[in-house]
Amino acid sequence: MAGGTGGAGGQEAPLPIAMSEARRGAVAAMLGARSVAVVGASPRPDSFGSRMVIEAQRGTARVHLVNPRYDRIGDALCAPSLTDLEDDVDLVLLGVPDEALLEQLESAVAIGARGAVLFGSAHGLSEKLTAIAMNAGIAVCGAGCMGFINNVRGVRALGYLEPDPLPAGGISLITHSGSAFSTLLRARRGFGFRLAVSSGQELVTNTADYVEYALDDPDTRIIALLMETPRDVPRLRKALLRAAGQGVPVVILTVGGSPRGKAMVAAHSGALAGDRAAWDAFCAATGAIGVSDLAEFADTLELFSATRRSRGGGVATVHDSGAERALVADLAHDLGVEFADLTDDTLATVGALLDEGLAASNPLDVWGTGADTRNLFGSCLRAMIDDPGVGVTALAVDLVTEFDGDTAYADAVLDVAELTEAPLAVLASVPSAIDTVTAQRLRDNGVPVIEGARSGLAALGHLAHWPLPVEESPSPGRRRDIDPGASASEVLAAYGIPVVGSRSADSLDQALAAADAVGYPVALKTVGVLHKTEVGGVVLGLADTAALTAAYNAMAQRLGPAVTVETMVDGGVEISVGFVRDDAFGPLVVVAAGGTLVELMEDRVVACPPLSRSGALRMLDRLRVAPLLAGWRGSPAVDIDALADVIVSVSELAVDHGDEFDAVEANPVITTPHGAIAVDTVMIPRHLRDQKIE
């Protein structure tokens, strides 16, 4: 389990119930510790040992100091070792060099501690440390972490000084990044924390454990996750689905989705990062909100922390600048954030308020003469909020310091906020220009100030559409066994997927016999090449014996005698359907524009199995080639239900046998008004990437 990559697909095996309960108990004892031992305590100012002591003593837990060099540190006694302590200890902070970690963790186990924080990098020690902790059943935060703060229980298990008191609120933050941990704790934004964990390498206790703990707290309002590496994905998925069921939004910022980013994560933590598409699929499967950077992360957390929730609908913004209104419209288009279509009544109400020459619209430019700014902007905001198509409203002004003392913008927002429970925020474009006093006044009165046009618009879009739909998993079907020697076509056929008639051949006579069996016209394909068209390994529309003979002789001379002879399928839309096995997430269903353009177009949608029919249809709707399926410029619509059935069947195959293959693909699946049929198939057995079975 070291590094979280044990078991199939980098995923831990499900825990037995008794072990699961013991694990949850250990995590709760660690995070809610009533007594803490600080190993490596020091009186030296600004030392790591001193910072550990300062932070531990800021909390409410009993603190025991351990260091053989000292008898006392300040007014507190200091024991030479953990085993010399007379009182019970729930949590041990190990601020010691890596070479001392094994011995000290064993001592923590010996005194019955329920948890430990490993601040050091533990280079080369991961497996041994994990084994010690797992055998003893203790929780471990780290290694390579900043520690944690439980704001509710008053536990501060840190090696670095953080805000005291930590702003209180409804967020439980779990982050793999120590730097981001400190940044968010010091952000001075309109949110606060119940729990904040810098989890580091997660040698033992992982994000799923922390999320489960947070969800056991009925006052947790938001789960905030910053993740480099997905660990224990099945348990994490279950925990996030629980959050969705409890109405707790989960905001996830992931890093390492690019090739260079993945390499950086591996170099940093020694663990695998998830591909961006895999993370997107995971968020979609769990109803989590995926964000792209720390600015969007902070804006989304502040917006959701206000606890005002959308009734559904689009975004509405009110501006004091025509140019900035246009900029926001451009950014929203790029981000896919939808502005609400206002009703005629709303447009008439707003239009009556505007100066001559200004038009009622969304987004709305209000600035004219500037007369009676407070009432003008307040009335426009209220009209927008009352529109049934608006899910969230923002006053989009830069909130700069007004040297004439004008507070009209803030006054207008606060006037409206008192009259409604609908989501309302201030959207500023330049964070460094925000007047901090005005911003704090708004935040103190429950109005979020989101700091950046791009990040803020994304956050508004997240709130407008939350909760995200989470489809119930279909009931598991009967698992179908696969003959180890079966071809890719035979495997797909076993799951009810229509496949084209095909026969193998190693000679001209066999090829001619195969054509007689499947019926002319036929397609001739070479065997053993993944991208056949690139090497001239596919010849289509062979109408008779003469055409087949000529094509076979030419292909055999260049590529070898082994071929398949297949029934021709004409027309239709080509779609690729299959699954790939991700090291962290396991099998992922992939639907893409098919045929020879699949890599060029990069038009693909990825989802976590299992999928229902409705889930399959949603995947197809998200393809850029979706209009072709519906009928484009006079062409008939295809049998979309038949194509969805293929996707569902591939999803079932992925669930049943996803650990046996690195990839299974039908490309293309030709879909016509009369059905869908897999024409070319390939499967790559796990760990045999060079052995492709067609």
XYZ file of C-alpha atoms in Angstrom, residues 2-690:
689
model
C 3.012 2.287 0.165
C 2.391 5.271 -2.049
C -1.188 4.118 -2.501
C -0.429 2.043 -5.573
C -0.879 -1.467 -4.278
C -3.432 -3.849 -5.714
C -5.185 -3.821 -9.043
C -4.948 -0.580 -10.904
C -3.160 1.176 -8.064
C -6.270 0.676 -5.960
C -6.384 -0.911 -2.551
C -8.541 -3.964 -2.032
C -11.815 -3.333 -0.166
C -11.320 -3.458 3.575
C -13.156 -6.055 5.677
C -15.864 -4.427 7.781
C -14.061 -4.938 11.092
C -10.823 -3.537 9.700
C -12.681 -0.621 8.143
C -14.275 0.307 11.468
C -10.927 -0.013 13.257
C -9.340 2.222 10.641
C -12.040 4.861 11.030
C -11.609 4.698 14.783
C -7.862 5.262 14.491
C -8.363 8.218 12.137
C -10.899 9.767 14.526
C -8.542 9.264 17.479
C -5.679 10.893 15.573
C -7.637 13.889 14.315
C -9.443 14.384 17.620
C -6.475 13.628 19.887
C -6.871 14.535 23.551
C -3.176 14.064 24.265
C -0.186 14.766 22.029
C 3.468 13.811 22.361
C 5.976 16.036 20.567
C 9.078 14.026 19.678
C 11.965 16.304 18.829
C 10.699 19.163 20.981
C 13.192 22.011 21.215
C 13.646 25.293 23.111
C 15.653 26.830 20.251
C 13.669 29.723 18.746
C 12.516 29.253 15.151
C 13.551 25.588 15.109
C 11.237 22.891 13.815
C 11.007 21.375 17.305
C 10.074 24.742 18.785
C 7.364 25.342 16.204
C 5.849 21.918 16.899
C 5.673 22.773 20.615
C 4.178 26.215 20.040
C 1.466 24.858 17.766
C 0.635 21.865 19.960
C 0.307 24.115 23.023
C -2.029 26.447 21.145
C -4.511 23.596 21.019
C -6.600 22.088 23.808
C -4.974 18.626 23.913
C -2.578 17.719 26.712
C 0.976 18.127 25.421
C 3.936 15.912 26.355
C 7.436 16.883 25.250
C 10.037 14.295 24.251
C 13.750 14.900 23.674
C 16.643 13.206 25.505
C 18.682 16.435 25.354
C 16.423 18.394 27.676
C 14.817 17.933 31.095
C 12.527 20.915 30.650
C 11.477 23.209 27.836
C 10.093 26.396 29.294
C 7.755 25.449 32.099
C 7.073 21.953 30.748
C 8.863 18.732 31.646
C 10.598 16.907 28.792
C 10.857 13.106 28.759
C 13.856 11.322 27.226
C 11.695 8.948 25.158
C 8.121 8.040 24.360
C 8.320 4.942 26.517
C 9.190 7.141 29.521
C 5.823 8.912 29.376
C 3.411 7.917 32.106
C 0.180 9.222 30.562
C -1.700 7.745 27.625
C -0.958 9.393 24.286
C -3.350 9.556 21.334
C -1.082 11.269 18.821
C 2.667 11.408 18.316
C 4.339 14.176 16.300
C 7.601 12.867 14.858
C 9.801 15.860 14.171
C 12.923 13.718 13.800
C 15.369 12.963 10.967
C 14.416 10.208 8.539
C 16.965 7.812 10.018
C 15.097 7.930 13.335
C 11.580 7.511 11.945
C 11.363 3.719 12.109
C 12.494 3.541 15.727
C 10.236 6.372 16.829
C 7.184 5.020 15.025
C 7.774 1.642 16.680
C 7.940 3.445 20.033
C 4.663 5.188 19.259
C 3.098 1.792 18.600
C 4.603 0.416 21.813
C 2.931 3.079 24.003
C -0.450 2.537 22.340
C -0.669 5.770 20.333
C -3.538 5.797 17.840
C -1.890 8.123 15.335
C 1.321 9.780 14.219
C 2.383 12.690 12.035
C 5.468 12.078 9.874
C 6.857 15.415 8.754
C 10.020 14.051 7.113
C 10.248 12.812 3.538
C 10.842 9.202 4.682
C 13.003 8.606 1.641
C 13.460 4.879 1.092
C 11.453 4.013 4.208
C 7.908 4.058 2.880
C 7.265 0.325 2.826
C 8.715 -0.302 6.296
C 6.851 2.609 7.864
C 3.627 1.530 6.226
C 4.052 -2.045 7.445
C 4.647 -0.914 11.041
C 1.581 1.309 11.054
C -0.716 -1.125 9.242
C 0.238 -4.020 11.509
C -0.472 -1.887 14.559
C -3.653 -0.343 13.149
C -2.617 3.248 13.765
C -3.378 6.238 11.568
C -0.546 8.233 9.998
C -0.600 11.717 8.534
C 2.233 12.022 6.003
C 5.025 11.405 5.343
C 6.274 14.656 3.842
C 3.409 16.741 5.205
C 2.706 19.934 7.142
C 0.378 18.213 9.627
C -3.211 19.139 10.426
C -5.514 21.410 12.396
C -8.828 20.223 13.799
C -10.564 23.519 14.472
C -13.485 21.821 16.193
C -11.519 19.590 18.563
C -8.776 22.130 19.171
C -5.940 19.942 17.875
C -2.959 21.614 16.202
C -0.489 19.009 14.925
C 1.881 21.165 12.879
C 5.559 21.706 12.283
C 5.047 25.210 10.920
C 3.312 28.231 12.397
C -0.134 28.870 10.974
C -2.843 31.440 11.763
C -4.013 31.374 15.367
C -6.893 31.280 15.633
C -7.563 29.634 12.312
C -10.654 31.185 10.694
C -13.603 29.003 11.636
C -16.112 27.836 9.065
C -17.638 24.865 7.334
C -14.757 23.694 5.106
C -12.832 20.471 5.563
C -9.652 20.842 3.494
C -7.426 17.915 2.510
C -4.429 18.770 0.355
C -1.426 16.868 -0.947
C 0.417 20.178 -1.273
C 1.913 21.672 1.871
C 2.433 25.029 0.201
C -1.207 25.217 -0.868
C -2.184 24.189 2.687
C -0.501 27.271 4.133
C -1.707 29.510 1.319
C -5.360 28.639 1.822
C -5.128 28.914 5.611
C -3.731 32.430 5.211
C -5.916 33.533 2.297
C -7.977 36.077 4.268
C -11.034 35.191 2.228
C -14.673 34.780 3.112
C -14.348 31.188 4.309
C -13.110 29.239 7.311
C -12.311 25.704 8.335
C -13.462 22.883 10.531
C -10.585 20.656 9.503
C -7.424 21.287 7.472
C -5.073 18.425 6.626
C -1.775 18.478 4.757
C -1.754 14.773 3.968
C 1.543 14.512 2.088
C 2.456 11.100 0.705
C -0.464 9.339 2.456
C 1.563 6.255 3.333
C -1.263 4.901 5.485
C -4.134 7.324 6.008
C -5.420 8.752 2.734
C -7.864 11.277 1.368
C -10.773 8.822 1.539
C -10.176 8.411 5.292
C -10.164 12.151 5.881
C -13.293 12.669 3.774
C -15.124 9.954 5.705
C -14.151 11.628 8.972
C -15.322 15.025 7.723
C -18.658 13.625 6.591
C -19.226 12.114 10.031
C -19.251 15.730 11.265
C -22.785 17.052 10.606
C -21.504 20.634 10.463
C -19.147 20.020 7.557
C -20.522 22.205 4.788
C -17.870 21.808 2.053
C -15.176 19.253 1.257
C -12.145 20.852 -0.443
C -9.564 18.528 -2.015
C -6.269 19.428 -3.670
C -4.848 16.215 -5.085
C -1.725 15.188 -6.958
C -2.256 11.452 -6.755
C -5.483 9.431 -6.598
C -5.186 6.713 -3.962
C -7.711 4.103 -2.887
C -10.047 5.259 -5.633
C -12.982 2.899 -4.869
C -13.218 4.140 -1.267
C -12.748 7.748 -2.334
C -15.509 7.365 -4.909
C -17.808 5.888 -2.275
C -17.017 8.746 0.112
C -17.715 11.416 -2.503
C -20.996 9.756 -3.435
C -21.864 9.869 0.248
C -21.088 13.591 0.232
C -23.424 14.082 -2.723
C -26.117 12.167 -0.853
C -25.652 14.388 2.202
C -25.816 17.563 0.119
C -22.191 18.478 0.830
C -20.428 20.018 -2.179
C -16.980 18.610 -2.974
C -14.534 20.910 -4.756
C -11.499 19.178 -6.287
C -8.368 20.806 -7.669
C -6.126 18.220 -9.318
C -2.590 18.656 -10.615
C -0.397 16.526 -12.840
C -2.838 16.017 -15.707
C -0.381 17.050 -18.415
C 2.530 14.806 -19.470
C 5.052 17.167 -17.890
C 2.877 17.628 -14.811
C 2.556 13.860 -14.347
C 6.341 13.533 -14.505
C 6.693 16.270 -11.892
C 4.228 14.543 -9.559
C 6.093 11.246 -9.927
C 9.383 12.972 -9.160
C 7.858 14.792 -6.172
C 5.870 12.038 -4.471
C 7.009 8.865 -6.203
C 3.384 8.172 -7.087
C 1.269 8.255 -10.207
C -0.947 11.193 -11.099
C -4.254 10.860 -12.887
C -4.822 11.950 -16.466
C -7.004 15.043 -16.799
C -9.703 13.109 -18.637
C -9.682 10.473 -15.901
C -10.132 13.111 -13.207
C -12.954 14.731 -15.180
C -14.673 11.361 -15.471
C -14.214 10.749 -11.751
C -15.731 14.134 -10.877
C -18.676 13.487 -13.193
C -19.258 10.075 -11.620
C -19.283 11.471 -8.073
C -20.954 14.849 -8.531
C -17.766 16.668 -7.495
C -16.854 20.132 -8.782
C -13.567 20.083 -10.675
C -11.622 23.355 -10.765
C -8.530 24.305 -12.734
C -6.284 26.383 -10.454
C -5.936 27.844 -6.975
C -7.705 31.079 -7.898
C -10.786 29.173 -9.065
C -10.465 26.899 -6.031
C -10.544 29.851 -3.605
C -13.332 31.676 -5.443
C -15.479 28.548 -5.538
C -14.913 27.859 -1.837
C -15.838 31.425 -0.920
C -18.948 31.395 -3.071
C -20.187 28.075 -1.648
C -19.276 29.088 1.907
C -21.968 31.766 1.779
C -24.452 28.816 1.933
C -26.819 30.471 -0.554
C -27.734 27.847 -3.143
C -28.956 28.155 -6.708
C -32.484 27.157 -7.622
C -31.134 26.253 -11.055
C -30.604 28.494 -14.040
C -27.910 30.653 -15.541
C -25.644 33.437 -14.364
C -26.581 37.133 -14.319
C -24.098 39.994 -13.925
C -24.546 43.741 -13.483
C -21.674 46.024 -14.572
C -20.539 49.624 -14.353
C -18.401 49.334 -17.495
C -19.354 48.448 -21.038
C -15.862 47.217 -21.873
C -15.629 44.985 -18.808
C -19.102 43.665 -19.526
C -17.901 42.602 -22.982
C -14.774 41.059 -21.459
C -16.878 39.020 -19.054
C -19.066 37.872 -21.928
C -15.958 36.738 -23.826
C -14.566 34.878 -20.830
C -17.888 33.203 -20.117
C -18.011 31.963 -23.701
C -14.520 30.490 -23.375
C -15.415 28.811 -20.073
C -18.796 27.514 -21.187
C -20.582 29.537 -18.479
C -24.136 30.296 -19.567
C -25.862 33.600 -18.968
C -29.542 33.348 -18.143
C -32.085 34.413 -20.757
C -34.141 37.077 -19.002
C -37.912 37.144 -19.294
C -39.678 39.983 -21.084
C -40.962 41.258 -17.733
C -37.444 41.434 -16.312
C -36.143 43.202 -19.400
C -38.963 45.735 -19.170
C -38.310 46.346 -15.458
C -34.590 46.845 -16.015
C -35.095 48.933 -19.138
C -37.258 51.386 -17.238
C -34.394 51.967 -14.773
C -31.640 52.670 -17.304
C -30.462 55.959 -18.726
C -31.268 56.676 -22.347
C -29.000 54.788 -24.725
C -28.482 51.776 -22.446
C -30.185 48.507 -23.292
C -31.576 45.906 -20.932
C -29.608 42.685 -21.345
C -27.651 40.015 -19.527
C -24.832 40.774 -18.812
C -26.064 44.286 -18.058
C -24.229 47.620 -18.313
C -25.931 50.034 -15.903
C -23.556 52.985 -15.895
C -24.954 56.163 -17.385
C -24.877 59.469 -15.568
C -24.030 57.789 -12.261
C -27.022 59.422 -10.559
C -28.359 57.599 -7.479
C -25.938 54.706 -7.960
C -27.061 52.835 -4.859
C -30.715 52.596 -5.819
C -30.021 52.103 -9.535
C -27.672 49.187 -9.075
C -29.708 47.744 -6.233
C -32.911 47.792 -8.265
C -31.230 46.170 -11.267
C -29.694 43.457 -9.093
C -33.056 42.740 -7.489
C -34.769 42.482 -10.873
C -32.144 40.000 -12.053
C -32.384 37.913 -8.892
C -36.172 37.698 -9.185
C -35.996 36.384 -12.750
C -36.922 32.659 -12.729
C -34.132 31.800 -15.169
C -31.353 33.220 -12.991
C -29.511 30.851 -10.690
C -26.834 33.201 -9.331
C -26.281 36.951 -9.605
C -23.148 39.055 -9.264
C -22.358 42.747 -9.184
C -19.320 42.835 -11.466
C -17.381 45.908 -10.349
C -13.702 46.240 -9.514
C -14.403 47.306 -5.911
C -11.472 49.706 -5.891
C -10.779 52.185 -3.118
C -13.045 55.210 -3.625
C -11.087 58.310 -2.646
C -14.277 60.337 -2.315
C -15.597 57.867 0.241
C -18.397 56.592 -1.994
C -19.791 53.261 -0.749
C -22.728 53.030 -3.143
C -21.745 49.693 -4.713
C -21.325 47.914 -1.407
C -24.460 49.558 -0.034
C -26.480 48.420 -3.045
C -25.364 44.804 -2.691
C -26.000 44.731 1.045
C -29.452 46.277 0.566
C -30.380 43.472 -1.806
C -28.730 40.739 0.295
C -31.015 41.611 3.206
C -34.090 41.041 1.037
C -33.252 37.691 -0.551
C -31.725 34.303 0.154
C -30.723 33.845 -3.484
C -27.012 33.584 -4.355
C -25.437 37.020 -4.654
C -21.771 38.000 -4.951
C -19.403 40.742 -6.003
C -17.134 39.861 -8.924
C -13.888 41.845 -9.119
C -11.401 41.628 -11.976
C -8.082 42.652 -10.402
C -7.416 41.201 -6.928
C -4.649 43.675 -6.088
C -6.998 46.633 -6.700
C -9.723 45.463 -4.300
C -10.368 47.766 -1.362
C -9.803 45.449 1.593
C -12.008 47.372 4.006
C -14.985 47.306 1.651
C -14.393 43.662 0.814
C -14.291 42.750 4.494
C -17.512 44.650 5.117
C -19.243 42.639 2.403
C -17.818 39.343 3.653
C -18.773 40.119 7.248
C -22.352 40.456 6.008
C -22.345 37.177 4.087
C -21.634 38.521 0.586
C -18.756 36.720 -1.174
C -16.133 38.776 -2.970
C -14.692 36.652 -5.758
C -11.318 37.845 -6.949
C -10.803 37.460 -10.679
C -13.014 37.595 -13.743
C -12.026 34.193 -15.147
C -11.862 32.304 -11.861
C -14.914 34.082 -10.510
C -17.045 33.365 -13.570
C -16.095 29.698 -13.354
C -17.096 29.689 -9.689
C -20.438 31.343 -10.501
C -21.041 28.656 -13.109
C -20.281 25.923 -10.581
C -22.773 27.337 -8.096
C -25.448 27.903 -10.746
C -25.412 24.222 -11.719
C -24.855 22.592 -8.332
C -25.825 19.967 -7.310
C -24.422 18.169 -10.304
C -26.368 15.109 -11.436
C -25.079 11.822 -10.043
C -26.501 8.883 -11.863
C -27.323 5.808 -9.856
C -25.174 2.890 -10.938
C -27.095 0.252 -12.861
C -27.692 -3.060 -11.145
C -24.761 -5.380 -11.802
C -25.461 -7.945 -14.483
C -24.319 -11.528 -14.620
C -20.563 -11.688 -15.025
C -19.639 -13.404 -18.270
C -16.551 -15.543 -18.514
C -14.136 -15.094 -21.411
C -12.270 -17.865 -23.156
C -8.560 -17.048 -22.681
C -7.974 -17.715 -26.367
C -10.904 -15.674 -27.639
C -10.378 -12.950 -30.218
C -11.401 -9.353 -29.598
C -14.459 -9.837 -31.803
C -15.461 -12.951 -29.891
C -15.093 -11.127 -26.569
C -17.323 -8.268 -27.727
C -19.848 -10.695 -29.185
C -20.006 -12.477 -25.815
C -21.314 -9.206 -24.376
C -24.021 -8.894 -27.008
C -22.212 -6.388 -29.207
C -22.911 -6.942 -32.915
C -19.650 -7.617 -34.750
C -19.029 -7.876 -38.460
C -18.725 -11.337 -39.980
C -15.032 -12.200 -40.081
C -12.804 -15.154 -40.945
C -9.046 -15.554 -40.516
C -6.813 -16.733 -43.335
C -3.142 -17.531 -43.884
C -3.210 -18.212 -47.613
C -5.012 -17.162 -50.759
C -7.132 -20.309 -50.800
C -8.216 -19.679 -47.197
C -8.979 -16.046 -47.986
C -11.167 -17.032 -50.946
C -12.975 -19.619 -48.807
C -13.502 -17.003 -46.092
C -15.017 -14.589 -48.600
C -17.416 -17.270 -49.802
C -18.418 -17.861 -46.177
C -19.061 -14.232 -45.194
C -20.330 -13.105 -48.600
C -19.106 -10.517 -51.091
C -18.330 -7.630 -51.079
C -15.629 -8.025 -48.432
C -12.899 -6.068 -46.655
C -9.389 -7.487 -46.452
C -7.251 -6.564 -43.409
C -3.758 -7.477 -42.356
C -3.193 -8.996 -38.897
C -0.817 -7.862 -36.164
C -0.754 -4.136 -36.965
C -2.632 -1.714 -34.717
C -3.031 1.143 -37.238
C -3.635 -0.899 -40.373
C -4.593 1.948 -42.687
C -1.253 3.676 -42.118
C 0.614 0.743 -43.695
C -1.894 -0.013 -46.425
C -3.236 -2.947 -44.442
C -6.924 -2.425 -45.295
C -8.600 -2.875 -48.669
C -12.353 -2.252 -48.823
C -15.145 -3.145 -51.192
C -13.639 -6.229 -52.846
C -16.557 -7.339 -55.015
C -15.398 -10.676 -56.418
C -12.749 -13.387 -56.530
C -10.483 -11.526 -58.927
C -10.425 -8.371 -56.824
C -9.754 -10.335 -53.647
C -6.961 -12.353 -55.278
C -5.141 -9.257 -56.486
C -5.519 -7.485 -53.143
C -4.417 -10.508 -51.125
C -1.306 -11.162 -53.197
C -0.177 -7.550 -52.907
C -0.869 -7.382 -49.156
C 0.783 -10.741 -48.394
C 3.927 -9.711 -50.221
C 4.268 -6.483 -48.188
C 2.812 -7.394 -44.780
C 2.700 -11.173 -44.542
C 0.097 -13.860 -45.286
C -2.045 -13.541 -42.150
C -5.285 -11.618 -42.848
C -8.923 -11.361 -41.927
C -11.731 -11.300 -44.458
C -14.785 -9.391 -43.282
C -18.247 -8.521 -44.494
C -18.396 -4.974 -45.834
C -20.516 -2.427 -43.977
C -21.312 0.665 -46.027
C -22.268 4.163 -44.913
C -23.117 5.228 -41.394
C -21.262 7.269 -38.786
C -18.023 5.873 -37.385
C -17.621 5.937 -33.602
C -14.893 4.405 -31.455
C -16.078 2.626 -28.297
C -13.836 0.899 -25.807
C -12.146 1.060 -22.460
C -8.617 1.715 -21.262
C -7.136 0.800 -17.954
C -5.758 3.728 -15.947
C -3.098 2.924 -13.356
C -4.971 4.823 -10.650
C -8.633 4.849 -11.657
C -8.897 1.386 -13.196
C -10.939 0.855 -16.371
C -12.382 3.949 -18.045
C -14.908 3.849 -20.872
C -13.849 5.948 -23.866
C -16.220 7.035 -26.653
C -14.734 9.032 -29.528
C -15.130 10.088 -33.118
C -14.043 6.912 -34.852
C -12.265 5.586 -37.870
C -8.933 6.893 -39.092
C -9.531 10.376 -37.633
C -9.804 9.284 -33.999
C -6.364 10.612 -32.977
C -6.481 13.672 -35.239
C -9.851 14.965 -34.077
C -9.270 14.257 -30.374
C -13.023 14.241 -29.962
C -13.491 11.913 -27.030
C -15.488 11.530 -23.836
C -14.316 9.470 -20.871
C -16.506 7.999 -18.121
C -16.176 5.731 -15.117
C -18.074 2.455 -15.440
C -20.641 1.145 -14.821
C -22.847 3.140 -17.181
C -26.581 3.039 -17.696
C -28.329 3.770 -20.976
C -28.859 7.401 -19.951
C -25.185 7.737 -19.040
C -24.186 6.360 -22.425
C -26.481 8.799 -24.198
C -24.958 11.701 -22.260
C -21.511 10.636 -23.441
C -22.691 10.719 -27.045
C -24.278 14.142 -26.551
C -20.915 15.548 -25.479
C -19.089 14.528 -28.665
C -18.423 17.280 -31.190
C -19.641 14.874 -33.895
C -22.983 14.426 -32.102
C -24.837 16.370 -34.837
C -23.803 13.657 -37.316
C -25.590 11.091 -35.184
C -28.755 13.178 -35.107
C -28.713 13.637 -38.885
C -26.625 16.349 -40.524
C -27.794 18.369 -43.519
C -30.306 15.878 -44.794
C -28.606 12.649 -43.765
C -30.801 10.323 -41.703
C -30.426 10.051 -37.941
C -28.678 6.897 -36.779
C -30.039 4.305 -34.368
C -28.738 6.077 -31.279
C -30.208 3.488 -28.927
C -28.246 0.722 -30.641
C -25.042 2.712 -30.230
C -25.860 3.379 -26.573
C -26.347 -0.362 -26.095
C -22.826 -0.942 -27.410
C -21.439 1.570 -24.897
C -23.335 -0.044 -22.016
C -22.067 -3.479 -23.035
C -18.472 -2.230 -23.191
C -19.033 -0.723 -19.736
C -20.152 -4.133 -18.451
C -17.087 -5.733 -20.011
C -14.894 -3.126 -18.288
C -16.480 -3.848 -14.908
C -16.152 -7.624 -15.304
C -12.713 -7.862 -16.916
C -11.131 -4.410 -16.638
C -8.172 -5.749 -14.679
C -7.319 -8.240 -17.428
C -6.744 -5.751 -20.234
C -4.915 -2.498 -20.772
C -7.363 -1.660 -23.554
C -10.289 -3.053 -25.532
C -11.533 -1.055 -28.499
C -14.058 -1.352 -31.278
C -13.064 1.213 -33.904
C -15.049 1.894 -35.810
C -18.500 1.007 -34.633
C -20.484 1.886 -37.739
C -23.886 3.234 -36.807
C -26.703 3.531 -39.339
C -30.448 4.134 -39.062
C -30.770 0.363 -38.752
C -28.307 -0.429 -35.963
C -24.684 -0.414 -34.870
C -21.962 -2.948 -35.641
C -18.322 -3.222 -34.585
C -16.150 -3.445 -37.687
C -12.572 -3.441 -36.386
C -11.607 -4.599 -32.910
C -8.462 -4.827 -30.823
C -7.637 -5.786 -27.264
C -4.369 -5.458 -25.380
C -3.912 -7.893 -22.475
C -2.638 -6.310 -19.290
C 1.144 -6.097 -19.018
C 1.453 -7.386 -22.590
C 1.259 -4.060 -24.382
C 3.054 -5.454 -27.419
